[in-house]
Short mmCIF file of C-alpha atoms in Angstrom, two decimals:
data_model
loop_
_atom_site.label_atom_id
_atom_site.label_comp_id
_atom_site.label_asym_id
_atom_site.label_seq_id
_atom_site.Cartn_x
_atom_site.Cartn_y
_atom_site.Cartn_z
CA MET A 1 112.00 81.21 94.64
CA ALA A 2 108.68 82.46 96.05
CA ASN A 3 110.13 82.74 99.58
CA VAL A 4 113.07 84.78 98.29
CA LEU A 5 110.65 87.09 96.47
CA ILE A 6 108.40 87.42 99.53
CA ASP A 7 111.33 88.10 101.87
CA GLY A 8 112.72 90.67 99.43
CA LEU A 9 109.33 92.38 99.18
CA LYS A 10 108.95 92.49 102.98
CA GLU A 11 112.37 94.07 103.32
CA ARG A 12 111.72 96.67 100.61
CA ILE A 13 108.29 97.57 102.02
CA SER A 14 109.67 97.80 105.56
CA ASN A 15 112.58 100.04 104.55
CA ALA A 16 110.51 102.27 102.26
CA ILE A 17 107.60 102.92 104.63
CA LYS A 18 109.88 103.82 107.55
CA ILE A 19 111.49 106.64 105.55
CA ASN A 20 108.58 107.84 103.39
CA GLN A 21 105.10 109.12 104.22
CA SER A 22 103.60 107.30 101.24
CA ILE A 23 104.76 104.55 98.94
CA GLY A 24 103.24 103.25 95.75
CA ILE A 25 103.82 99.67 94.68
CA LEU A 26 103.47 99.02 90.96
CA LEU A 27 103.39 95.35 90.05
CA PRO A 28 102.34 92.91 87.36
CA GLY A 29 99.33 90.76 88.20
CA SER A 30 101.54 87.66 88.31
CA ASN A 31 103.23 88.94 91.50
CA TYR A 32 100.05 90.03 93.28
CA SER A 33 99.71 86.97 95.57
CA ASP A 34 103.37 87.14 96.62
CA LEU A 35 103.04 90.83 97.39
CA LEU A 36 99.92 90.23 99.51
CA GLN A 37 101.68 87.52 101.47
CA ALA A 38 104.69 89.77 102.08
CA LEU A 39 102.47 92.69 103.05
CA PHE A 40 100.26 90.70 105.45
CA GLU A 41 103.28 89.03 107.06
CA TYR A 42 104.87 92.44 107.57
CA MET A 43 101.65 93.96 108.94
CA SER A 44 101.17 91.03 111.34
CA SER A 45 104.73 91.40 112.61
CA GLN A 46 104.00 95.01 113.67
CA PRO A 47 101.33 94.62 116.41
CA GLU A 48 102.23 97.95 118.03
CA ASP A 49 101.14 99.77 114.85
CA VAL A 50 97.59 100.40 113.60
CA TRP A 51 96.74 99.33 110.07
CA VAL A 52 93.71 99.98 107.87
CA TYR A 53 93.58 97.77 104.80
CA VAL A 54 91.14 98.85 102.08
CA THR A 55 90.32 96.01 99.73
CA ILE A 56 88.78 96.65 96.34
CA THR A 57 90.39 93.56 94.81
CA LYS A 58 89.22 90.59 96.93
CA PRO A 59 86.44 90.23 99.50
CA TYR A 60 87.66 90.15 103.10
CA GLU A 61 86.33 86.60 103.51
CA THR A 62 88.61 85.42 100.68
CA LEU A 63 91.62 87.18 102.22
CA ALA A 64 90.85 85.66 105.65
CA LYS A 65 90.75 82.15 104.16
CA GLU A 66 93.95 82.71 102.18
CA PHE A 67 95.86 84.31 105.07
CA GLU A 68 94.30 82.80 108.20
CA PHE A 69 96.51 84.76 110.61
CA ILE A 70 94.97 88.13 109.62
CA GLU A 71 91.71 87.35 111.39
CA GLU A 72 93.61 87.16 114.70
CA SER A 73 95.48 90.43 114.07
CA LYS A 74 93.54 92.91 116.20
CA HIS A 75 95.67 95.86 115.06
CA ILE A 76 94.46 95.52 111.45
CA THR A 77 91.04 96.86 110.43
CA PHE A 78 89.76 95.99 106.99
CA ILE A 79 87.47 98.09 104.85
CA ASP A 80 85.88 95.83 102.27
CA CYS A 81 84.48 97.64 99.23
CA ILE A 82 83.72 94.56 97.16
CA SER A 83 81.75 92.00 99.25
CA ARG A 84 78.42 93.81 99.33
CA ALA A 85 78.60 94.59 95.60
CA ALA A 86 79.22 90.86 95.03
CA GLY A 87 76.23 89.88 97.19
CA ILE A 88 78.28 88.55 100.12
CA THR A 89 76.45 89.36 103.36
CA LYS A 90 78.56 87.60 106.01
CA THR A 91 80.25 89.98 108.46
CA TYR A 92 83.44 89.85 110.52
CA PRO A 93 84.24 91.94 113.60
CA ASN A 94 87.47 93.47 112.25
CA CYS A 95 85.94 94.50 108.92
CA ILE A 96 83.88 97.51 107.85
CA TYR A 97 81.78 97.04 104.74
CA ILE A 98 81.15 99.66 102.05
CA GLU A 99 78.20 98.89 99.77
CA SER A 100 80.09 99.60 96.55
CA PRO A 101 83.58 100.63 95.39
CA THR A 102 81.91 103.64 93.75
CA MET A 103 81.18 105.17 97.18
CA LEU A 104 84.49 107.00 97.46
CA GLU A 105 83.27 109.68 99.86
CA LYS A 106 82.00 107.05 102.30
CA LEU A 107 85.27 105.15 101.92
CA GLY A 108 87.27 108.26 102.83
CA LEU A 109 85.06 108.91 105.86
CA GLU A 110 85.37 105.33 107.13
CA VAL A 111 89.16 105.41 106.79
CA MET A 112 89.44 108.63 108.78
CA ASN A 113 86.91 107.42 111.40
CA VAL A 114 89.05 104.36 112.17
CA PHE A 115 92.14 106.51 112.67
CA LYS A 116 90.24 109.05 114.77
CA GLU A 117 89.89 106.42 117.50
CA VAL A 118 93.64 105.68 117.60
CA ASN A 119 96.07 107.00 120.20
CA ASN A 120 98.38 109.56 118.55
CA GLU A 121 101.45 107.80 119.98
CA ARG A 122 100.92 104.76 117.73
CA ARG A 123 102.18 104.60 114.16
CA LYS A 124 99.35 104.48 111.65
CA TYR A 125 99.26 102.96 108.18
CA LEU A 126 96.72 102.87 105.36
CA VAL A 127 96.93 100.28 102.57
CA ILE A 128 94.84 100.75 99.42
CA ASP A 129 94.45 97.56 97.36
CA SER A 130 94.26 98.65 94.60
CA LEU A 131 94.13 101.90 92.66
CA SER A 132 93.79 99.86 89.45
CA ASN A 133 90.58 98.28 90.67
CA LEU A 134 89.18 101.59 91.87
CA MET A 135 89.52 102.75 88.26
CA ILE A 136 87.49 99.79 87.04
CA TYR A 137 84.51 100.95 89.11
CA ASN A 138 85.03 104.72 88.86
CA ASP A 139 86.07 107.28 86.29
CA PRO A 140 89.89 107.59 86.46
CA ASP A 141 89.66 111.36 86.98
CA ILE A 142 87.41 110.83 90.01
CA VAL A 143 89.84 108.23 91.40
CA THR A 144 92.68 110.74 90.93
CA GLU A 145 90.72 113.38 92.85
CA PHE A 146 89.91 110.87 95.61
CA PHE A 147 93.54 109.78 95.87
CA TYR A 148 94.77 113.39 96.08
CA HIS A 149 92.22 114.01 98.83
CA ILE A 150 92.98 110.89 100.88
CA THR A 151 96.75 111.34 100.49
CA ASN A 152 96.61 114.92 101.74
CA ARG A 153 94.37 113.99 104.68
CA THR A 154 96.61 111.11 105.73
CA ARG A 155 99.77 113.22 105.44
CA ALA A 156 98.20 115.92 107.62
CA ARG A 157 97.50 113.29 110.30
CA ASN A 158 100.88 111.52 110.04
CA ILE A 159 99.35 108.36 108.57
CA HIS A 160 101.66 106.43 106.25
CA THR A 161 100.06 105.21 103.03
CA ILE A 162 100.84 102.20 100.87
CA SER A 163 98.95 102.13 97.58
CA LEU A 164 99.02 99.15 95.25
CA ALA A 165 98.60 99.42 91.49
CA ILE A 166 98.49 96.44 89.18
CA GLU A 167 99.93 97.20 85.77
CA GLU A 168 97.26 96.84 83.13
CA GLU A 169 97.40 97.62 79.46
CA GLY A 170 95.61 100.85 78.61
CA MET A 171 95.69 102.16 82.18
CA ASP A 172 99.32 103.36 82.18
CA LYS A 173 98.45 107.02 81.68
CA TYR A 174 96.14 107.07 84.69
CA LEU A 175 98.24 104.80 86.91
CA ASN A 176 101.37 106.88 86.34
CA ARG A 177 99.50 110.03 87.31
CA LEU A 178 98.28 108.39 90.52
CA ILE A 179 101.27 106.34 91.57
CA TYR A 180 103.68 109.26 91.26
CA LEU A 181 101.77 111.19 93.94
CA ASN A 182 103.60 108.94 96.40
CA ASP A 183 106.95 109.83 97.96
CA LYS A 184 108.53 106.53 96.89
CA ILE A 185 107.68 104.06 94.12
CA LEU A 186 108.51 100.35 94.35
CA LYS A 187 108.33 98.58 91.01
CA VAL A 188 108.00 94.82 91.19
CA ARG A 189 108.98 92.78 88.14
CA ASP A 190 108.51 89.10 87.31
CA SER A 191 112.17 88.17 87.56
CA PHE A 192 113.45 90.50 90.29
CA ILE A 193 112.35 93.09 92.83
#
């Protein structure tokens, strides 16, 4: 069942991001691991593209252990907003570290700096994992402002954006406001995609 879900997610992500500038993926926490696997498999299968993966959910080191192939993927740069705040000091060559997930301005600058170095002929993608976790560390109104800003900057530079949001009770009002800034919304459910 998990493979069917993962394959279905990969297909939906692939189809949606080719047509739309930005997609939002809204999912229950129970599907988070399957979504990550689908997303990383898809990203790894696109070596001609440039990817920036912002993690606010898990430290890069945890992701690298869980999905060993991502460390070898030279076309994926990670921006880890959680390791330093958790006291993890180990570094990896394909990862940029932000001291805290509250440093949204620095996060925005680092994202744009990575893409500045990229040849304009290559397709560029930004993944934000996750808007829900950004709202744990920051005021939801500030996260909304940040997301508006980063979405407009990426659109202006033809960078496709995938933003993840984990459904959480009490956050619906804020998540809906954020997730609907995207061109396309993918809603993942427990029983089907």
